[in-house]
């Protein structure tokens, strides 16, 4: 059951989470519905913090990568658990602020930050702006020229490491769209060190997401340390922060191993400590940016079966459900696979292999291509596990369908943390001729 949240249980044949009956919640709040288990969420955050505190002898910070999913309640939990936040837009930054995340623990990322986003980050004194390219750097130099306090920056490098993951989520090769090629390091450092409004805090890289091989993250840290040593030797400047980004993989089916946060922390800490010791470089603050491995497992998506399609020979081909690619693009975008159950018949044998088709007008909108379930019928509730990351954060309003509600479950009670979008909200931007 390790793909499901920690508190999942089956009670009288029905799936429960955080002590709540999921079928009852769908009756109350409608479907599709996203539910998050607070215990699983906080436990992932605490495991990250405790693991690095135990194995890394210098300062460290865990920043939740809010692109995986962000809302105010989640950002409040991030702040309560003592994590920082990585944001990629002005509105994500605003959510961080309204949730009370201390701005010194917020980093602004992005390969195409707008003037407005940079200005907001500067005005609100974020801990660091992660500079992605030389044009952004020139822009930032101009914006900060008369700043009384220099703005801390990290330089995002493309370490030229092709991560073993889906091409759409591999970001570390030198021709990926993110980060400065190593060949541009000198130009960027020279510019920052002569900019009165900027302070070079450190170096950053993120090679991709859904990584199970730690050797590539180790190689990333080696590249960062080599670059830091180069900056020291060439410019006499010691950077005090290194970040290998996020990326730790999570299992979506039991064919993949459970997420090993402690093993990840131990390996990263040992690699960084060794590389710095060898280069006689002071141990920097280690900042990691997990997104998926914090939020994915805590989330379960609930859909209602609306209808079925049979083959001419009578075989059940498709269960049609009331959500799909607009709330979870991952199966259509990169063939992502999931585990699922029928929430109202969770104790019945999964003896029928079917596809679960989304409701949207694309043939590629198949949520589950091949899944064993009890033979489902209209009204049954399909519960999809590990649905917390990169689902709602990438949601659209395709076919003008309102986006789902989100609940946070704990101790037998369910709190609405994002209500279902309304038709009025969908039409609010629409202007008749
Ligand atoms: C810069 C950066 N940091 C962290 C993350 C989070 O990665 P993950 O969700 O795989 O941990 C991403 C994801 O794309 C990213 O681009």
Short mmCIF file of C-alpha atoms and ligand atoms in Angstrom, two decimals, residues 65 67 109 156 204 206 209-210 246-247 289-292 390, ligand 1:
data_model
loop_
_atom_site.label_atom_id
_atom_site.label_comp_id
_atom_site.label_asym_id
_atom_site.label_seq_id
_atom_site.Cartn_x
_atom_site.Cartn_y
_atom_site.Cartn_z
CA UNK A 65 8.90 23.37 -4.76
CA UNK A 67 5.09 24.11 -8.73
CA UNK A 109 12.88 30.62 -9.93
CA UNK A 156 21.35 28.33 -12.00
CA UNK A 204 22.10 25.99 -8.21
CA UNK A 206 18.14 21.01 -11.06
CA UNK A 209 12.18 15.22 -11.74
CA UNK A 210 11.13 11.67 -10.85
CA UNK A 246 14.75 18.68 -6.19
CA UNK A 247 13.82 15.62 -8.19
CA UNK A 289 13.92 21.71 -3.33
CA UNK A 290 11.66 18.65 -3.18
CA UNK A 291 8.20 19.00 -4.70
CA UNK A 292 6.83 15.65 -5.86
CA UNK A 390 1.82 18.12 -10.91
C1 LIG B 1 14.19 24.34 -10.07
C2 LIG B 1 13.36 23.22 -9.57
N1 LIG B 1 13.49 22.84 -8.29
C3 LIG B 1 12.74 21.84 -7.78
C4 LIG B 1 11.82 21.18 -8.56
C5 LIG B 1 11.00 20.10 -7.92
O1 LIG B 1 11.25 18.86 -8.46
P1 LIG B 1 10.52 17.58 -7.84
O2 LIG B 1 9.09 17.89 -7.79
O3 LIG B 1 10.84 16.49 -8.79
O4 LIG B 1 11.12 17.35 -6.50
C6 LIG B 1 11.65 21.53 -9.90
C7 LIG B 1 10.69 20.80 -10.74
O5 LIG B 1 10.61 20.91 -11.90
C8 LIG B 1 12.45 22.59 -10.42
O6 LIG B 1 12.30 22.98 -11.68
#
